[in-house]
Amino acid sequence: MDLQTCLDYLKNYNGEEVSFMEVCGSHTEAIAKSGIKTIISDKIHLVSGPGCPVCVSPSGYVDKLVELAFSKDTVVATFGDMMRVPGSKGSLNDAAGQGADVTMVYSPMDVIKLAEESPDKTFVFAAVGFETTIPVYTLLLDHVVANDIKNIKLLTALKVMPPIIDWLCANNANVDGFIAPGHVSVITGSDYYIGLSKKHKIPFSVSGFKPEELVIGIYGLLKMWENKDTPDYKLVRNFYPSVVTAEGNAEAKRQINKYFTPAKARWRGIGDVDDSGLYLREEYLCYDAGSFNLDSDIKLNKACRCGDVLMGKIDSTECPLFGKLCTPTNPEGACMVSTEGSCYVKAITK
Ligand code: SF4
């Protein structure tokens, strides 16, 4: 597919208004950095969905992490983004400032060394993420189980994509097509979206992250959307074949299935979605730090519109708190915390 042809088509498109949603934080970042929104027709709206794992973790989950961090002989280990997510009693950063034991790591595997060095302490890893990140937790579990390590546990808020996409389609989200998450698709494969595309008659374009890959992916999505009523027209196409296959990574999927089982999960600002979370299987519950029933999700500021942003119903700038009470340095809502959060990305590229 010729890049210039795709670009010209997107630029000159003058048909019905369409809204395409990316459900991947890295796509949110890449789209913002590429400036692609400024070079395509204003009849094509690119909106951000719930693709940032930090942003969709409910406040009850943060509260539990804070509680654990204040518990005797317990250390909470986490990625940096999670430190700033507000809970009902503040963030992990706030807790650390008040003496709670919190440590920031770059990989879940870093916890192994920490746990060896301090055998008298229990290390709880804040395990958030989608299909992309979950295989790393299974590697940690492989090591912990094989070596019978007793002082490493997980507090999980793991999520999977199809149920939330299904939910968005069934609940009037503002979306005519999905830019399927590139990294998630490496694990799941592009065939993962076929059932959803048929059920909701909605196209999926698996795209890479470079500007030219995004142009081709969005062009492909628009063409699928234009032809969606044509009998037998394919509604799932893989424009990222260098890393995404139809079947995905069988070994990673086997590992995920070995340790985790699906159940209902709460998405911050959205609510409960059946089978959208992954929890440790019964035989591995001894490695769980209390991940169940952490579904409270209070609105920290009643004016916060994170839910509407995550459903593509409003642009971040339409939230009354955006850029005023809610900024990257002082986030009120979770979408302003992570570098992949839609409000954060909007704030730094505005
Ligand atoms: Fe939520 Fe802040 Fe975004 Fe408003 S600007 S939707 S409060 S993250």
Coordinates of C-alpha atoms and ligand atoms in Angstrom, one line a residue:
M1 CA 0.0 0.0 0.0
D2 CA 1.5 3.3 -1.1
L3 CA 1.9 5.7 1.9
Q4 CA 1.3 8.9 -0.1
T5 CA -2.0 7.4 -1.5
C6 CA -3.1 6.6 2.0
L7 CA -2.2 10.0 3.3
D8 CA -4.0 11.8 0.5
Y9 CA -7.1 9.7 1.0
L10 CA -7.2 10.5 4.7
K11 CA -6.5 14.2 4.1
N12 CA -9.2 14.6 1.5
Y13 CA -11.8 12.4 3.0
N14 CA -15.2 14.2 2.9
G15 CA -17.6 11.4 3.8
E16 CA -19.7 10.7 6.9
E17 CA -17.9 11.7 10.2
V18 CA -16.2 8.7 11.8
S19 CA -14.7 8.0 15.1
F20 CA -11.9 5.6 15.5
M21 CA -10.7 4.5 18.9
E22 CA -7.2 3.3 19.9
V23 CA -7.2 1.0 23.0
C24 CA -3.5 1.1 23.6
G25 CA -1.6 3.6 25.7
S26 CA 1.4 3.4 23.4
H27 CA -0.9 4.2 20.4
T28 CA -2.3 7.2 22.3
E29 CA 1.3 8.5 22.8
A30 CA 2.4 7.6 19.3
I31 CA -0.7 9.3 17.7
A32 CA -0.1 12.5 19.7
K33 CA 3.6 12.6 18.9
S34 CA 3.1 11.9 15.2
G35 CA 0.8 14.9 14.8
I36 CA -1.4 12.7 12.6
K37 CA -4.6 14.3 13.8
T38 CA -3.5 17.6 12.2
I39 CA -2.9 16.2 8.8
I40 CA -6.0 14.1 8.3
S41 CA -9.6 15.3 7.5
D42 CA -11.4 16.7 10.4
K43 CA -14.2 14.3 9.6
I44 CA -12.0 11.5 11.0
H45 CA -11.9 11.6 14.8
L46 CA -9.3 9.7 16.6
V47 CA -10.4 9.0 20.2
S48 CA -8.6 7.3 23.1
G49 CA -10.2 4.4 24.8
P50 CA -9.3 2.5 28.0
G51 CA -5.9 1.4 26.9
C52 CA -3.8 2.6 29.8
P53 CA -3.7 -0.1 32.5
V54 CA -2.7 2.4 35.2
C55 CA -5.6 4.7 34.3
V56 CA -8.3 2.0 34.6
S57 CA -7.2 0.6 38.0
P58 CA -10.0 1.5 40.5
S59 CA -9.3 3.6 43.6
G60 CA -10.0 0.5 45.8
Y61 CA -7.0 -1.1 44.3
V62 CA -4.8 1.9 45.1
D63 CA -6.2 1.9 48.7
K64 CA -5.3 -1.7 49.2
L65 CA -1.7 -1.0 48.0
V66 CA -1.5 1.9 50.4
E67 CA -2.8 -0.3 53.3
L68 CA -0.2 -3.0 52.5
A69 CA 2.6 -0.4 52.3
F70 CA 1.7 0.6 55.8
S71 CA 1.6 -3.0 57.1
K72 CA 4.4 -4.3 59.2
D73 CA 7.3 -6.0 57.3
T74 CA 5.6 -5.4 54.0
V75 CA 7.1 -3.5 51.0
V76 CA 5.0 -2.6 48.0
A77 CA 6.9 -2.7 44.7
T78 CA 5.5 -0.9 41.7
F79 CA 6.2 0.7 38.3
G80 CA 6.7 4.5 38.5
D81 CA 3.3 5.4 37.0
M82 CA 1.4 3.6 39.7
M83 CA 3.0 5.7 42.4
R84 CA 0.9 8.8 41.5
V85 CA -2.5 7.3 40.9
P86 CA -4.9 8.8 43.4
G87 CA -6.8 6.5 45.8
S88 CA -9.4 7.6 48.3
K89 CA -6.8 8.3 50.9
G90 CA -4.0 9.5 48.6
S91 CA -1.5 7.9 46.3
L92 CA 1.4 5.5 47.0
N93 CA 3.6 8.6 46.6
D94 CA 1.7 10.3 49.4
A95 CA 2.0 7.1 51.5
A96 CA 5.7 6.9 51.0
G97 CA 6.0 10.5 52.2
Q98 CA 4.2 9.4 55.4
G99 CA 6.6 6.5 56.0
A100 CA 5.0 3.7 54.2
D101 CA 7.3 1.1 52.6
V102 CA 7.1 1.6 48.8
T103 CA 9.8 0.9 46.2
M104 CA 9.8 1.7 42.5
V105 CA 11.1 -1.0 40.1
Y106 CA 11.5 -1.2 36.4
S107 CA 10.6 -4.9 36.0
P108 CA 8.6 -7.3 38.2
M109 CA 11.8 -9.5 38.1
D110 CA 13.6 -6.9 40.1
V111 CA 11.6 -8.0 43.1
I112 CA 13.5 -11.3 43.3
K113 CA 16.7 -9.7 44.3
L114 CA 15.0 -7.4 46.8
A115 CA 13.2 -10.4 48.4
E116 CA 16.5 -12.3 48.7
E117 CA 18.2 -9.3 50.4
S118 CA 15.4 -8.9 52.9
P119 CA 14.0 -12.3 53.8
D120 CA 12.2 -10.9 56.8
K121 CA 10.0 -8.7 54.6
T122 CA 7.2 -9.6 52.2
F123 CA 7.3 -7.9 48.8
V124 CA 4.0 -7.2 47.1
F125 CA 4.2 -6.4 43.5
A126 CA 1.4 -4.1 42.1
A127 CA 0.6 -6.2 39.1
V128 CA -1.3 -4.1 36.6
G129 CA -1.4 -4.5 32.9
F130 CA -3.0 -6.1 29.8
E131 CA -2.1 -9.2 27.8
T132 CA 1.2 -7.6 26.9
T133 CA 2.5 -7.4 30.4
I134 CA 0.9 -10.4 32.0
P135 CA 3.5 -12.9 30.6
V136 CA 6.2 -11.1 32.6
Y137 CA 4.3 -11.8 35.8
T138 CA 4.1 -15.5 34.8
L139 CA 7.9 -15.5 34.5
L140 CA 8.1 -14.1 38.0
L141 CA 5.6 -16.7 39.2
D142 CA 7.6 -19.5 37.5
H143 CA 10.7 -18.4 39.5
V144 CA 8.8 -17.9 42.8
V145 CA 7.0 -21.3 42.5
A146 CA 10.1 -23.3 41.4
N147 CA 12.2 -21.8 44.2
D148 CA 9.4 -22.0 46.8
I149 CA 9.9 -18.3 47.6
K150 CA 7.5 -17.3 50.4
N151 CA 8.1 -13.5 50.6
I152 CA 6.9 -12.4 47.1
K153 CA 3.2 -11.9 46.4
L154 CA 1.1 -10.1 43.7
L155 CA -1.7 -7.7 44.2
T156 CA -3.4 -8.0 40.8
A157 CA -5.5 -5.6 38.7
L158 CA -4.9 -7.4 35.4
K159 CA -7.2 -6.8 32.5
V160 CA -7.9 -8.3 29.1
M161 CA -9.1 -6.5 26.0
P162 CA -12.0 -8.4 24.3
P163 CA -14.6 -8.0 27.2
I164 CA -14.0 -4.2 27.5
I165 CA -14.2 -3.8 23.7
D166 CA -17.4 -5.8 23.7
W167 CA -18.7 -3.7 26.5
L168 CA -17.8 -0.4 24.7
C169 CA -19.6 -1.5 21.6
A170 CA -22.7 -2.6 23.6
N171 CA -22.8 0.6 25.7
N172 CA -22.9 3.4 23.1
A173 CA -19.2 4.3 23.2
N174 CA -18.4 6.8 20.5
V175 CA -16.6 4.4 18.1
D176 CA -17.0 3.2 14.5
G177 CA -13.8 1.2 14.4
F178 CA -10.8 0.2 16.5
I179 CA -7.1 0.6 16.0
A180 CA -6.4 -2.7 17.7
P181 CA -3.6 -2.6 20.3
G182 CA -0.3 -3.5 18.6
H183 CA 1.5 -4.9 21.6
V184 CA -1.5 -6.8 22.9
S185 CA -2.0 -8.3 19.5
V186 CA 1.6 -9.7 19.5
I187 CA 0.4 -12.0 22.3
T188 CA -3.2 -12.6 21.2
G189 CA -2.9 -12.6 17.5
S190 CA -5.1 -10.6 15.1
D191 CA -7.7 -13.4 14.8
Y192 CA -8.6 -12.5 18.4
Y193 CA -10.8 -9.6 17.1
I194 CA -12.8 -11.6 14.5
G195 CA -15.6 -12.6 16.8
L196 CA -16.1 -9.0 18.0
S197 CA -15.9 -7.6 14.5
K198 CA -18.7 -10.0 13.4
K199 CA -20.8 -9.5 16.6
H200 CA -20.8 -5.7 16.4
K201 CA -20.1 -5.3 12.6
I202 CA -17.2 -3.1 13.5
P203 CA -13.7 -3.1 11.9
F204 CA -10.4 -3.6 13.6
S205 CA -7.0 -2.5 12.1
V206 CA -3.9 -3.9 13.8
S207 CA -1.4 -1.2 13.4
G208 CA 2.2 -0.5 14.4
F209 CA 3.4 2.6 16.1
K210 CA 5.5 4.6 13.6
P211 CA 3.8 7.5 11.9
E212 CA 3.8 5.7 8.5
E213 CA 2.4 2.6 10.1
L214 CA -0.4 4.6 11.8
V215 CA -1.3 6.3 8.5
I216 CA -1.6 2.9 6.8
G217 CA -3.5 1.4 9.7
I218 CA -6.0 4.2 9.9
Y219 CA -6.4 4.2 6.1
G220 CA -7.1 0.5 6.2
L221 CA -9.6 1.0 9.0
L222 CA -11.4 3.7 7.1
K223 CA -11.6 1.5 4.0
M224 CA -13.0 -1.4 6.1
W225 CA -15.6 1.0 7.7
E226 CA -16.6 2.3 4.2
N227 CA -17.1 -1.3 3.0
K228 CA -18.6 -2.8 6.1
D229 CA -21.9 -3.5 4.5
T230 CA -20.3 -5.3 1.5
P231 CA -21.0 -9.1 1.9
D232 CA -18.0 -11.1 3.1
Y233 CA -15.8 -7.9 3.4
K234 CA -13.0 -8.6 5.9
L235 CA -13.4 -6.5 9.1
V236 CA -10.1 -7.4 10.7
R237 CA -6.8 -6.6 9.0
N238 CA -3.3 -6.9 10.2
F239 CA -1.1 -4.0 9.1
Y240 CA 1.6 -4.9 11.6
P241 CA 2.7 -8.3 10.2
S242 CA 6.3 -7.9 11.1
V243 CA 5.5 -8.7 14.7
V244 CA 1.8 -9.7 14.8
T245 CA 0.6 -13.1 13.5
A246 CA -2.9 -14.3 13.1
E247 CA -2.5 -16.8 16.0
G248 CA -0.3 -14.8 18.4
N249 CA 2.2 -16.2 20.8
A250 CA 1.0 -19.6 21.9
E251 CA 3.6 -20.1 24.7
A252 CA 2.7 -16.7 26.3
K253 CA -1.0 -17.6 26.1
R254 CA -0.3 -21.0 27.7
Q255 CA 1.6 -19.3 30.5
I256 CA -1.2 -16.8 31.2
N257 CA -3.7 -19.6 31.3
K258 CA -1.5 -21.7 33.6
Y259 CA -1.6 -19.1 36.4
F260 CA -4.6 -16.9 35.8
T261 CA -8.4 -17.3 35.3
P262 CA -10.9 -14.7 34.1
A263 CA -13.5 -13.0 36.3
K264 CA -15.4 -9.8 36.6
A265 CA -13.2 -6.7 37.1
R266 CA -13.9 -3.0 37.7
W267 CA -12.6 -0.4 35.3
R268 CA -12.0 3.0 36.8
G269 CA -14.6 5.5 35.6
I270 CA -16.5 2.7 33.7
G271 CA -17.7 0.1 36.1
D272 CA -17.8 -3.7 36.3
V273 CA -17.2 -5.7 33.1
D274 CA -17.7 -9.5 33.2
D275 CA -14.6 -11.7 32.6
S276 CA -12.4 -8.6 31.9
G277 CA -10.0 -9.3 34.7
L278 CA -7.5 -12.0 35.4
Y279 CA -7.0 -13.4 38.9
L280 CA -4.6 -16.0 40.2
R281 CA -5.9 -19.6 39.9
E282 CA -7.0 -21.3 43.1
E283 CA -3.8 -23.4 43.3
Y284 CA -1.6 -20.2 43.2
L285 CA -3.7 -18.1 45.6
C286 CA -0.9 -18.4 48.3
Y287 CA 0.9 -15.8 46.1
D288 CA -2.0 -13.4 46.2
A289 CA -1.9 -10.4 48.5
G290 CA -5.7 -9.8 48.6
S291 CA -6.7 -8.9 45.1
F292 CA -10.4 -9.7 45.4
N293 CA -13.3 -7.3 46.0
L294 CA -11.1 -4.2 45.6
D295 CA -13.8 -2.7 43.4
S296 CA -14.6 0.6 45.2
D297 CA -14.1 3.4 42.7
I298 CA -15.0 6.7 44.2
K299 CA -14.9 9.8 42.1
L300 CA -12.2 11.9 43.8
N301 CA -13.6 15.1 42.3
K302 CA -17.2 15.0 41.2
A303 CA -16.5 17.0 38.1
C304 CA -14.0 14.4 36.8
R305 CA -15.0 13.0 33.4
C306 CA -12.5 10.2 33.1
G307 CA -15.3 7.7 32.3
D308 CA -16.5 9.7 29.4
V309 CA -13.0 10.3 28.2
L310 CA -12.3 6.5 28.3
M311 CA -15.5 5.8 26.3
G312 CA -14.5 8.4 23.6
K313 CA -17.6 10.5 24.4
I314 CA -15.7 13.6 25.2
D315 CA -12.2 15.0 24.4
S316 CA -10.0 15.4 27.5
T317 CA -10.2 19.2 27.0
E318 CA -14.0 19.1 27.6
C319 CA -13.5 18.0 31.2
P320 CA -13.9 21.1 33.4
L321 CA -10.9 20.2 35.4
F322 CA -8.5 19.8 32.5
G323 CA -5.5 22.1 32.7
K324 CA -7.0 23.8 35.7
L325 CA -7.4 21.6 38.7
C326 CA -6.1 18.6 36.8
T327 CA -2.6 18.8 35.3
P328 CA 0.3 16.4 34.7
T329 CA 2.0 17.7 37.9
N330 CA -1.2 17.6 39.9
P331 CA -3.5 14.9 38.5
E332 CA -7.0 14.7 39.8
G333 CA -8.0 11.8 37.6
A334 CA -6.1 8.6 36.7
C335 CA -6.1 9.5 32.9
M336 CA -3.7 12.4 33.8
V337 CA -1.2 10.3 35.7
S338 CA 0.5 7.9 33.2
T339 CA 2.5 9.1 30.3
E340 CA 0.1 6.8 28.3
G341 CA -3.0 8.4 29.8
S342 CA -5.2 10.2 27.3
C343 CA -5.5 13.4 29.4
Y344 CA -1.8 13.4 30.1
V345 CA -0.9 13.0 26.5
K346 CA -3.4 15.7 25.5
A347 CA -2.0 18.1 28.2
I348 CA 1.6 17.7 27.0
T349 CA 0.9 18.0 23.3
K350 CA -1.7 20.7 23.4
Ligands
SF4_1 FE1 -10.1 12.9 34.7 FE2 -8.3 15.0 34.9 FE3 -8.9 13.9 32.5 FE4 -10.7 15.4 33.8 S1 -8.8 16.1 33.0 S2 -11.1 13.5 32.8 S3 -10.3 14.8 35.9 S4 -7.9 12.9 34.2

